[in-house]
Amino acid sequence: MSDLQAPLVRPKRKKNWVDYFVKFRWIIVIFFVLPFSATFYFLIYLGDMWSESKSYQKRQKEHDDNVRKVIKRLKDRDAAKDGLVCTARKPWIAVGMRNVDYKRARHFEVDLGEFRNILEINKEKMIARVEPLVNMGQISRATVPMNLSLAVVAELDDLTVGGLINGYGIEGSSHIYGLFADTVEAYEIVLAGGELVRATRDNEYSDLFYAIPWSQGTLGLLVAAEIRLIPIKEYMRLTYIPVKGDLQALAQGYIDSFAPKDGDKAKIPDFVEGMIYNPTEGVMMVGTYASKEEAKKKGNKINNVGWWFKPWFYQHAQTALKKGQFVEYIPTREYYHRHTRCLYWEGKLILPFGDQFWFRYLLGWLMPPKVSLLKATQGEAIRNYYHDMHVIQDMLVPLYKVGDALEWVHREMEVYPIWLCPHKLFKQPIKGQIYPEPGFEYENRQGDTEDGQMFTDVGVYYAPGPVLRGETFDGSEAVRKMEKWLIENHGFQPQYAVSELDEKSFWRMFDGDLYEHCRKKYRAVGTFMSVYYKSKKGRKTEKEVREAEQAHLETAYAEAD
């Protein structure tokens, strides 16, 4: 650690009423958020069961009726009088941390609330056709008993197909299959003029197909998607590998856990993730699918991590630092959603005693608190506090720069644990908003292949060290520095998070050529807010957005180029 720069030294910060409200927020969580969350989850479960009881034919008929309503609604819009189009979903319901003040300006709502059905699971074609509000818990509940799964299943139950496509989705299998949107075979989109189109990689709407990911719903309204399925087995054989050393050594241990230096594909596991617990210790987890017969062989340990009284997963994984490498078998669906109950490690801040045995045993069945209800119980002052005193960011960086990213986070934010999850960023025939480094295929770096460059999500979720020590911390400035570092290192910031980017910097980070082409071609300009204005921090007035739309021919990304 001698060559690692120490975290910045900061003066003590004077506390105010917001600090004390946040400290005792667990009271509201215990007596309001958790009971309502449990009720909410139960009602959603009943709705899912009701949906599953219907035939595919009936679900398709309902889908067609709902699509016609969306088309009619868009065609009834008067562009001269009505505001820009957005969904009728309430701002606090979204799982992301991004400011959604654009919905508080005058706007034209289109209700997509009924689009929550699994329309078909085709075992022959290995395709699941689903509506955008189907969430990960719902789809895994339907497919796993068939020994099938989406190729990429994001960990948290509440994350929806629409959000993962239009925004960002990753899982421990992304080093093989890419991001969630990379596993989609077709999108069904209602365009600005009310036309329903089906976009695939090789049809007349192929440009739209490659532009939809990361567009935040600003090119059209997603009403269905066809997503790739893969065969799976009943259990995940998970190996916990402790790694110790400085941050560069931890990064190398993480890379070695899933990217064999000899390139032997047989050594690549089905699932990978890493957790960095402090500047000198981390645990890497690699998983392979295993049959029920293998898991139940004598001597093998089965761990049902989904039970409410079980230790939180990140704390369970941390035990490898003391007892050394070990192997266990986890039921596949429970493994998929291993971080749901404690929201990674955010649950420790929300309920400081939530990881204690007595709480897990008595009230653990109420977990997790629904993120939308947590957001509903915070006003402007609380929201601003979390923006300044808390970090929820993902840094998507090339695999070979993971060590540098960890050192940067340690120096500027000092947040632990840190989540590591690899994903392949494919070379596409049409360049989208995110893309591999030019010429990566000639570098022969560990983890890269001819068809894609290996990236890693460095997940930074928790209160920074200075905040925990009562020191001053400027969250907005830290995010600005992070965004600058990402731009300089060919990294990307998922747009669900709070962003401090100005428009010029936004289009330096992302490539806007295809996106702007599709905005004009499919007449999204003047109907949907642009992705930058939807993602930017702060209030978005209709006047500001419309003026920006009028100037779209002189976009900031052209200046940056």
XYZ file of C-alpha atoms in Angstrom:
561
model
C 0.000 0.000 0.000
C 3.010 2.302 0.054
C 2.308 3.541 -3.480
C -1.412 4.121 -2.828
C -2.350 7.722 -2.220
C -4.120 8.182 1.109
C -7.696 9.508 1.147
C -7.990 13.286 1.313
C -7.879 14.835 4.805
C -11.040 16.831 5.441
C -12.219 19.087 8.304
C -15.074 18.118 10.603
C -18.591 18.953 9.469
C -21.211 20.650 11.624
C -24.364 18.546 11.877
C -27.888 19.863 11.307
C -31.414 18.501 11.722
C -31.204 16.448 8.530
C -28.339 14.397 9.974
C -30.460 13.422 12.963
C -33.489 12.668 10.799
C -31.385 10.347 8.642
C -29.846 8.721 11.722
C -33.287 7.856 13.114
C -34.976 7.203 9.801
C -35.130 3.539 10.749
C -38.175 4.392 12.881
C -40.131 5.382 9.763
C -38.766 2.350 7.943
C -39.809 -0.079 10.702
C -43.304 1.265 11.310
C -44.245 2.510 7.847
C -42.006 1.474 4.971
C -41.549 -2.217 5.822
C -45.246 -3.021 6.509
C -46.362 -1.166 3.393
C -43.559 -2.774 1.369
C -44.617 -6.263 2.455
C -48.225 -5.469 1.548
C -47.108 -4.033 -1.777
C -45.004 -7.093 -2.586
C -47.869 -9.419 -1.664
C -50.315 -7.567 -3.923
C -47.770 -7.614 -6.760
C -47.331 -11.353 -6.211
C -51.103 -11.885 -6.423
C -51.143 -9.840 -9.635
C -48.372 -11.981 -11.071
C -50.231 -15.150 -10.151
C -53.397 -13.794 -11.774
C -51.428 -12.999 -14.920
C -49.872 -16.485 -15.002
C -53.325 -18.060 -14.678
C -54.352 -16.550 -18.027
C -53.613 -18.278 -21.294
C -51.000 -16.814 -23.622
C -53.835 -16.063 -26.061
C -55.696 -13.984 -23.488
C -52.548 -12.135 -22.476
C -51.855 -11.361 -26.143
C -55.386 -10.026 -26.630
C -54.997 -7.738 -23.598
C -51.626 -6.643 -24.951
C -53.078 -5.767 -28.352
C -55.883 -3.759 -26.708
C -53.399 -1.846 -24.565
C -51.142 -1.110 -27.538
C -54.125 0.327 -29.431
C -54.803 2.636 -26.466
C -51.205 3.863 -26.514
C -51.350 4.480 -30.260
C -54.621 6.404 -29.934
C -53.240 8.455 -27.060
C -50.183 9.485 -29.090
C -52.248 10.294 -32.160
C -54.585 12.456 -30.043
C -51.680 14.603 -28.864
C -51.630 18.181 -30.151
C -47.937 19.014 -30.543
C -48.695 22.751 -30.469
C -50.566 22.639 -27.155
C -49.489 19.539 -25.259
C -46.160 19.023 -23.492
C -43.515 16.459 -24.318
C -44.495 12.806 -23.970
C -43.564 10.769 -20.901
C -45.070 7.808 -19.119
C -47.692 8.239 -16.411
C -45.503 6.449 -13.867
C -45.144 8.563 -10.710
C -41.648 10.016 -10.141
C -41.081 8.234 -6.829
C -41.882 4.770 -8.230
C -38.735 4.526 -10.359
C -35.927 2.473 -8.769
C -33.172 4.769 -10.082
C -31.673 7.628 -8.084
C -31.844 10.122 -10.950
C -33.792 13.353 -10.463
C -37.123 13.047 -12.301
C -38.257 16.651 -12.044
C -39.003 16.604 -15.768
C -42.337 15.019 -14.815
C -43.209 18.045 -12.715
C -43.139 20.336 -15.749
C -46.101 20.340 -18.172
C -46.091 17.055 -20.017
C -48.281 14.662 -21.952
C -48.727 11.381 -20.103
C -49.111 7.985 -21.722
C -50.118 5.218 -19.321
C -48.100 1.995 -19.685
C -49.196 0.636 -16.298
C -50.970 -2.403 -17.764
C -47.909 -3.701 -19.613
C -46.805 -6.240 -16.980
C -47.481 -9.640 -18.596
C -45.187 -12.407 -19.770
C -46.658 -12.867 -23.235
C -44.909 -16.100 -24.207
C -42.116 -18.451 -23.224
C -41.097 -20.276 -26.385
C -38.971 -23.293 -25.470
C -38.274 -24.199 -29.092
C -36.960 -20.777 -30.107
C -35.574 -20.138 -26.587
C -37.235 -16.734 -26.473
C -39.287 -15.010 -23.787
C -41.616 -12.303 -25.105
C -42.490 -9.944 -22.279
C -43.986 -6.529 -21.617
C -41.817 -3.711 -20.222
C -43.081 -3.738 -16.617
C -42.320 -7.431 -16.074
C -39.696 -7.506 -13.334
C -36.839 -9.876 -12.647
C -38.578 -11.644 -9.768
C -41.599 -12.327 -11.954
C -39.664 -13.681 -14.933
C -37.335 -15.874 -12.854
C -40.340 -17.307 -10.974
C -41.819 -18.368 -14.304
C -38.712 -19.669 -16.076
C -36.464 -21.285 -13.440
C -38.885 -24.197 -12.718
C -38.582 -25.013 -16.441
C -34.768 -25.058 -16.107
C -34.699 -21.952 -18.286
C -33.580 -18.415 -17.576
C -32.922 -15.084 -19.200
C -29.261 -14.968 -20.177
C -28.821 -11.939 -17.885
C -30.978 -11.701 -14.732
C -30.354 -8.493 -12.801
C -30.061 -9.202 -9.056
C -32.834 -7.053 -7.578
C -36.387 -8.405 -7.912
C -37.944 -4.997 -8.625
C -35.889 -4.146 -11.721
C -38.080 -4.154 -14.831
C -37.399 -5.257 -18.380
C -38.145 -1.767 -19.703
C -35.741 -0.105 -17.297
C -32.968 -2.599 -18.001
C -33.359 -2.153 -21.774
C -33.810 1.613 -22.002
C -31.282 2.132 -19.221
C -28.742 -0.310 -17.911
C -28.731 -3.911 -16.705
C -25.934 -6.249 -15.650
C -25.433 -9.535 -13.806
C -22.664 -12.021 -13.037
C -23.222 -13.704 -16.414
C -22.545 -10.507 -18.383
C -18.915 -11.483 -19.029
C -20.400 -14.029 -21.448
C -23.635 -12.459 -22.697
C -23.001 -8.719 -22.347
C -25.406 -6.249 -20.801
C -29.124 -6.988 -20.533
C -29.922 -5.187 -23.797
C -27.384 -7.389 -25.625
C -29.635 -10.399 -24.976
C -32.697 -8.841 -26.634
C -33.610 -10.204 -30.067
C -36.428 -7.780 -30.937
C -38.115 -4.628 -29.645
C -41.731 -3.651 -30.245
C -41.844 0.143 -30.206
C -44.621 2.698 -30.634
C -43.022 5.654 -32.407
C -43.831 9.334 -31.961
C -46.458 9.302 -34.707
C -48.254 6.265 -33.257
C -46.742 3.646 -35.582
C -46.033 0.214 -34.063
C -42.757 -1.250 -35.363
C -40.690 -4.340 -34.587
C -36.953 -3.654 -34.590
C -34.379 -6.444 -34.951
C -30.668 -6.617 -35.785
C -31.260 -7.224 -39.473
C -34.617 -5.747 -40.501
C -35.460 -2.269 -41.836
C -35.413 -0.879 -38.275
C -31.955 -2.184 -37.398
C -30.711 1.359 -36.704
C -33.462 1.777 -34.120
C -32.596 -1.641 -32.653
C -29.035 -0.525 -31.867
C -30.135 2.932 -30.687
C -32.715 1.813 -28.089
C -30.251 0.736 -25.317
C -29.316 3.670 -23.061
C -31.908 5.903 -24.780
C -34.063 6.169 -21.633
C -37.294 5.827 -23.600
C -36.635 8.963 -25.671
C -36.952 7.338 -29.122
C -40.341 5.696 -28.655
C -42.435 3.733 -26.188
C -41.341 0.134 -25.603
C -44.393 -2.149 -25.403
C -42.759 -5.601 -25.684
C -39.384 -7.288 -26.071
C -38.199 -10.703 -27.195
C -35.343 -11.810 -24.944
C -32.974 -14.747 -25.263
C -33.374 -17.729 -22.913
C -30.654 -20.175 -21.902
C -30.840 -23.667 -20.353
C -29.885 -23.820 -16.681
C -29.703 -26.320 -13.821
C -31.252 -26.360 -10.386
C -28.234 -25.160 -8.388
C -25.287 -22.809 -8.587
C -21.979 -24.267 -7.455
C -20.346 -21.205 -5.938
C -16.673 -20.923 -4.998
C -15.615 -18.125 -2.635
C -12.011 -17.040 -3.218
C -10.400 -14.672 -0.699
C -7.805 -12.260 -2.092
C -5.447 -10.054 -0.084
C -2.958 -7.365 -1.065
C -3.098 -3.781 -2.312
C -5.895 -2.601 -4.605
C -3.980 -3.458 -7.779
C -3.420 -6.986 -6.427
C -7.124 -7.305 -5.581
C -7.993 -6.180 -9.104
C -5.636 -8.775 -10.603
C -7.085 -11.500 -8.372
C -10.545 -10.528 -9.620
C -9.420 -10.668 -13.263
C -7.687 -14.033 -12.798
C -10.834 -15.522 -11.230
C -12.746 -15.551 -14.532
C -10.393 -14.600 -17.397
C -7.816 -17.383 -17.909
C -4.535 -16.047 -19.237
C -4.297 -18.899 -21.753
C -7.730 -18.013 -23.168
C -9.148 -21.494 -22.477
C -12.942 -21.017 -22.667
C -13.508 -24.206 -20.659
C -12.133 -22.402 -17.597
C -14.595 -19.514 -17.831
C -17.299 -19.790 -15.124
C -21.007 -19.161 -15.681
C -21.144 -16.398 -13.060
C -18.637 -13.965 -11.581
C -18.670 -11.160 -9.045
C -16.219 -9.616 -6.638
C -16.548 -7.639 -3.426
C -13.780 -5.376 -2.141
C -14.290 -4.982 1.618
C -11.384 -2.641 2.371
C -8.163 -1.478 0.671
C -6.422 -4.821 1.325
C -9.127 -7.534 1.258
C -11.683 -8.830 -1.176
C -13.628 -11.985 -2.008
C -14.187 -13.194 -5.570
C -17.055 -15.547 -6.330
C -17.245 -17.812 -9.373
C -20.249 -20.001 -10.079
C -21.179 -22.829 -12.426
C -24.601 -24.387 -12.874
C -24.987 -27.756 -11.131
C -27.692 -30.406 -11.168
C -29.799 -31.338 -8.182
C -28.077 -34.734 -8.093
C -24.634 -33.150 -7.842
C -25.689 -30.657 -5.169
C -27.162 -33.364 -2.956
C -24.165 -35.670 -3.047
C -22.797 -36.579 0.342
C -20.385 -33.993 1.670
C -21.703 -31.084 -0.410
C -23.111 -28.097 1.430
C -26.405 -26.552 0.287
C -27.055 -22.971 1.385
C -30.597 -21.639 0.959
C -29.612 -17.967 1.007
C -33.171 -16.890 0.199
C -34.551 -17.730 3.653
C -35.441 -14.557 5.576
C -33.327 -15.407 8.626
C -30.135 -16.154 6.699
C -27.121 -13.803 7.024
C -27.024 -11.101 4.396
C -25.168 -12.381 1.368
C -22.311 -9.890 1.312
C -21.579 -10.629 4.980
C -21.751 -14.364 4.353
C -19.241 -14.012 1.491
C -16.942 -11.993 3.755
C -16.444 -15.024 6.012
C -14.091 -16.411 3.332
C -11.508 -13.891 4.526
C -11.232 -15.815 7.809
C -11.959 -19.403 6.880
C -10.359 -19.429 3.448
C -11.677 -20.631 0.107
C -14.830 -22.733 0.265
C -17.551 -24.117 -2.007
C -21.305 -24.401 -1.537
C -24.421 -25.008 -3.598
C -27.194 -22.396 -3.773
C -30.617 -22.952 -5.412
C -30.393 -21.109 -8.720
C -33.265 -18.669 -8.254
C -32.093 -17.806 -4.740
C -28.646 -17.133 -6.146
C -30.037 -14.836 -8.845
C -31.679 -12.631 -6.207
C -29.017 -12.955 -3.516
C -28.655 -9.176 -3.060
C -32.376 -8.350 -2.966
C -33.024 -8.750 0.758
C -30.271 -6.382 1.888
C -30.134 -4.208 -1.269
C -26.460 -5.136 -1.626
C -25.237 -3.446 1.603
C -27.449 -0.384 1.550
C -29.708 -2.204 4.021
C -27.081 -1.613 6.719
C -27.528 2.152 6.385
C -31.308 1.965 6.181
C -31.611 -0.388 9.181
C -28.358 -0.414 11.188
C -29.484 -3.486 13.132
C -31.116 -5.236 10.163
C -28.274 -7.737 9.886
C -28.562 -8.869 13.509
C -29.854 -12.389 14.127
C -32.809 -11.288 16.282
C -34.043 -8.878 13.599
C -33.507 -11.325 10.758
C -35.382 -14.045 12.610
C -38.307 -11.869 13.803
C -38.722 -9.322 11.004
C -36.406 -10.415 8.212
C -39.415 -11.702 6.266
C -40.484 -8.064 5.787
C -37.265 -7.206 3.944
C -36.412 -5.532 1.703
C -37.993 -2.101 2.015
C -39.373 -1.109 -1.368
C -37.057 1.496 -2.894
C -39.990 3.501 -4.254
C -41.485 3.790 -0.746
C -38.132 4.860 0.666
C -38.061 7.606 -1.946
C -41.662 8.560 -1.195
C -40.756 9.258 2.450
C -38.011 11.749 1.677
C -38.558 15.389 0.847
C -36.324 17.842 -0.969
C -33.957 18.358 1.982
C -33.485 14.622 2.524
C -32.972 13.995 -1.173
C -30.347 16.730 -1.355
C -28.644 15.264 1.720
C -28.328 11.873 0.031
C -26.983 13.490 -3.129
C -24.250 15.195 -1.083
C -23.542 12.637 1.662
C -24.134 9.334 -0.067
C -22.897 7.636 -3.213
C -24.846 5.349 -5.536
C -22.844 5.179 -8.742
C -21.592 2.575 -11.205
C -18.344 3.121 -13.081
C -18.123 1.038 -16.248
C -14.411 0.763 -17.040
C -12.192 -1.403 -19.259
C -11.103 -4.500 -17.355
C -7.423 -3.577 -17.399
C -8.217 -0.296 -15.624
C -10.114 -1.800 -12.675
C -7.144 -1.371 -10.326
C -6.860 2.312 -11.262
C -10.597 2.775 -10.695
C -10.384 1.166 -7.235
C -7.513 3.459 -6.276
C -9.472 6.486 -7.505
C -12.547 5.517 -5.453
C -10.395 4.946 -2.372
C -8.729 8.330 -2.698
C -11.756 10.464 -3.610
C -14.727 8.675 -1.999
C -13.417 5.983 0.338
C -16.517 3.833 -0.075
C -16.539 0.161 0.950
C -17.650 -2.479 0.094
C -17.198 -2.083 -3.657
C -18.977 -4.389 -6.097
C -17.178 -5.752 -9.161
C -19.032 -7.362 -12.059
C -17.520 -7.954 -15.507
C -19.357 -7.489 -18.767
C -18.406 -7.899 -22.381
C -18.872 -4.788 -24.505
C -19.455 -6.197 -27.979
C -18.257 -4.713 -31.253
C -21.549 -3.906 -32.986
C -22.092 -3.378 -36.720
C -23.622 -0.007 -35.806
C -21.963 2.090 -33.101
C -24.254 2.838 -30.162
C -23.913 5.207 -27.226
C -21.372 2.963 -25.496
C -18.657 1.147 -27.402
C -15.269 -0.596 -26.943
C -11.981 1.265 -27.172
C -10.830 1.608 -30.797
C -8.211 -1.031 -31.619
C -8.740 -3.062 -28.435
C -8.658 -6.299 -30.472
C -4.983 -5.745 -31.299
C -3.853 -5.364 -27.682
C -4.477 -8.999 -26.620
C -5.367 -7.961 -23.081
C -6.579 -10.490 -20.542
C -10.333 -11.034 -20.860
C -10.739 -9.436 -24.300
C -11.879 -11.408 -27.335
C -12.157 -10.585 -31.031
C -15.873 -9.824 -30.742
C -15.772 -7.664 -27.619
C -13.738 -5.841 -24.994
C -14.141 -6.878 -21.354
C -15.362 -4.107 -19.079
C -16.226 -4.111 -15.383
C -18.940 -2.421 -13.384
C -17.254 -0.891 -10.338
C -20.302 -0.457 -8.105
C -19.907 2.284 -5.475
C -22.885 2.206 -3.111
C -22.659 3.490 0.464
C -21.855 6.457 2.655
C -18.281 7.672 1.994
C -15.679 7.290 4.727
C -15.529 11.044 5.440
C -19.286 11.127 6.077
C -19.085 8.169 8.450
C -16.299 9.979 10.339
C -18.263 13.240 10.520
C -16.029 15.086 8.057
C -17.013 17.407 5.234
C -17.767 15.791 1.883
C -19.026 17.365 -1.320
C -20.928 14.622 -3.119
C -21.634 16.717 -6.206
C -17.958 17.596 -6.629
C -16.946 13.953 -6.115
C -19.358 12.860 -8.865
C -18.012 15.563 -11.194
C -14.474 14.271 -10.609
C -15.654 10.700 -11.200
C -17.307 11.667 -14.484
C -14.147 13.470 -15.610
C -12.068 10.378 -14.746
C -14.468 8.154 -16.704
C -14.293 10.367 -19.798
C -10.484 10.349 -19.671
C -10.395 6.544 -19.293
C -13.076 5.532 -21.820
C -15.543 4.713 -19.074
C -19.294 5.173 -18.850
C -21.761 6.221 -16.154
C -25.176 4.490 -16.159
C -27.902 7.093 -16.418
C -30.078 5.816 -13.573
C -27.656 7.583 -11.208
C -27.370 11.251 -10.336
C -25.288 12.984 -13.009
C -23.424 16.279 -12.874
C -22.469 16.244 -16.568
C -23.099 19.292 -18.707
C -24.307 18.625 -22.233
C -20.894 18.922 -23.861
C -19.340 16.480 -21.388
C -22.308 14.108 -21.718
C -21.653 13.706 -25.432
C -17.938 13.332 -24.812
C -18.716 10.319 -22.627
C -21.363 8.846 -24.953
C -21.500 8.654 -28.744
C -24.542 10.527 -30.042
C -24.351 9.920 -33.811
C -26.752 6.973 -34.082
C -29.018 8.343 -31.356
C -29.420 11.742 -33.071
C -29.914 10.026 -36.431
C -32.804 7.991 -35.006
C -34.236 11.001 -33.147
C -34.636 12.791 -36.479
C -35.558 9.799 -38.629
C -38.321 8.564 -36.298
C -39.573 12.076 -35.409
C -38.787 11.830 -31.714
C -37.586 15.455 -31.691
C -40.391 17.615 -30.350
C -42.259 14.576 -28.976
C -39.863 12.992 -26.480
C -37.321 14.742 -24.281
C -33.722 14.120 -25.336
C -31.711 11.625 -23.300
C -29.402 14.315 -21.938
C -32.200 16.503 -20.621
C -33.944 13.480 -19.164
C -30.755 12.450 -17.370
C -29.430 15.836 -16.242
C -29.630 16.900 -12.620
C -32.095 19.578 -11.545
C -35.417 20.831 -12.756
C -36.193 20.666 -16.450
C -38.584 23.339 -17.661
C -40.531 22.749 -20.838
C -39.162 25.993 -22.283
C -35.582 24.907 -21.677
C -36.182 21.505 -23.255
C -38.019 22.885 -26.291
C -35.268 25.435 -26.924
C -32.721 22.634 -26.770
C -34.820 20.585 -29.190
C -34.888 23.480 -31.659
C -31.104 23.625 -31.534
C -30.588 19.883 -32.010
C -28.714 20.403 -35.263
C -25.935 22.087 -33.282
C -25.677 19.453 -30.582
C -22.928 19.486 -27.994
C -21.515 16.146 -29.105
C -20.666 17.730 -32.472
C -18.756 20.443 -30.609
C -16.883 17.810 -28.642
C -15.900 16.011 -31.826
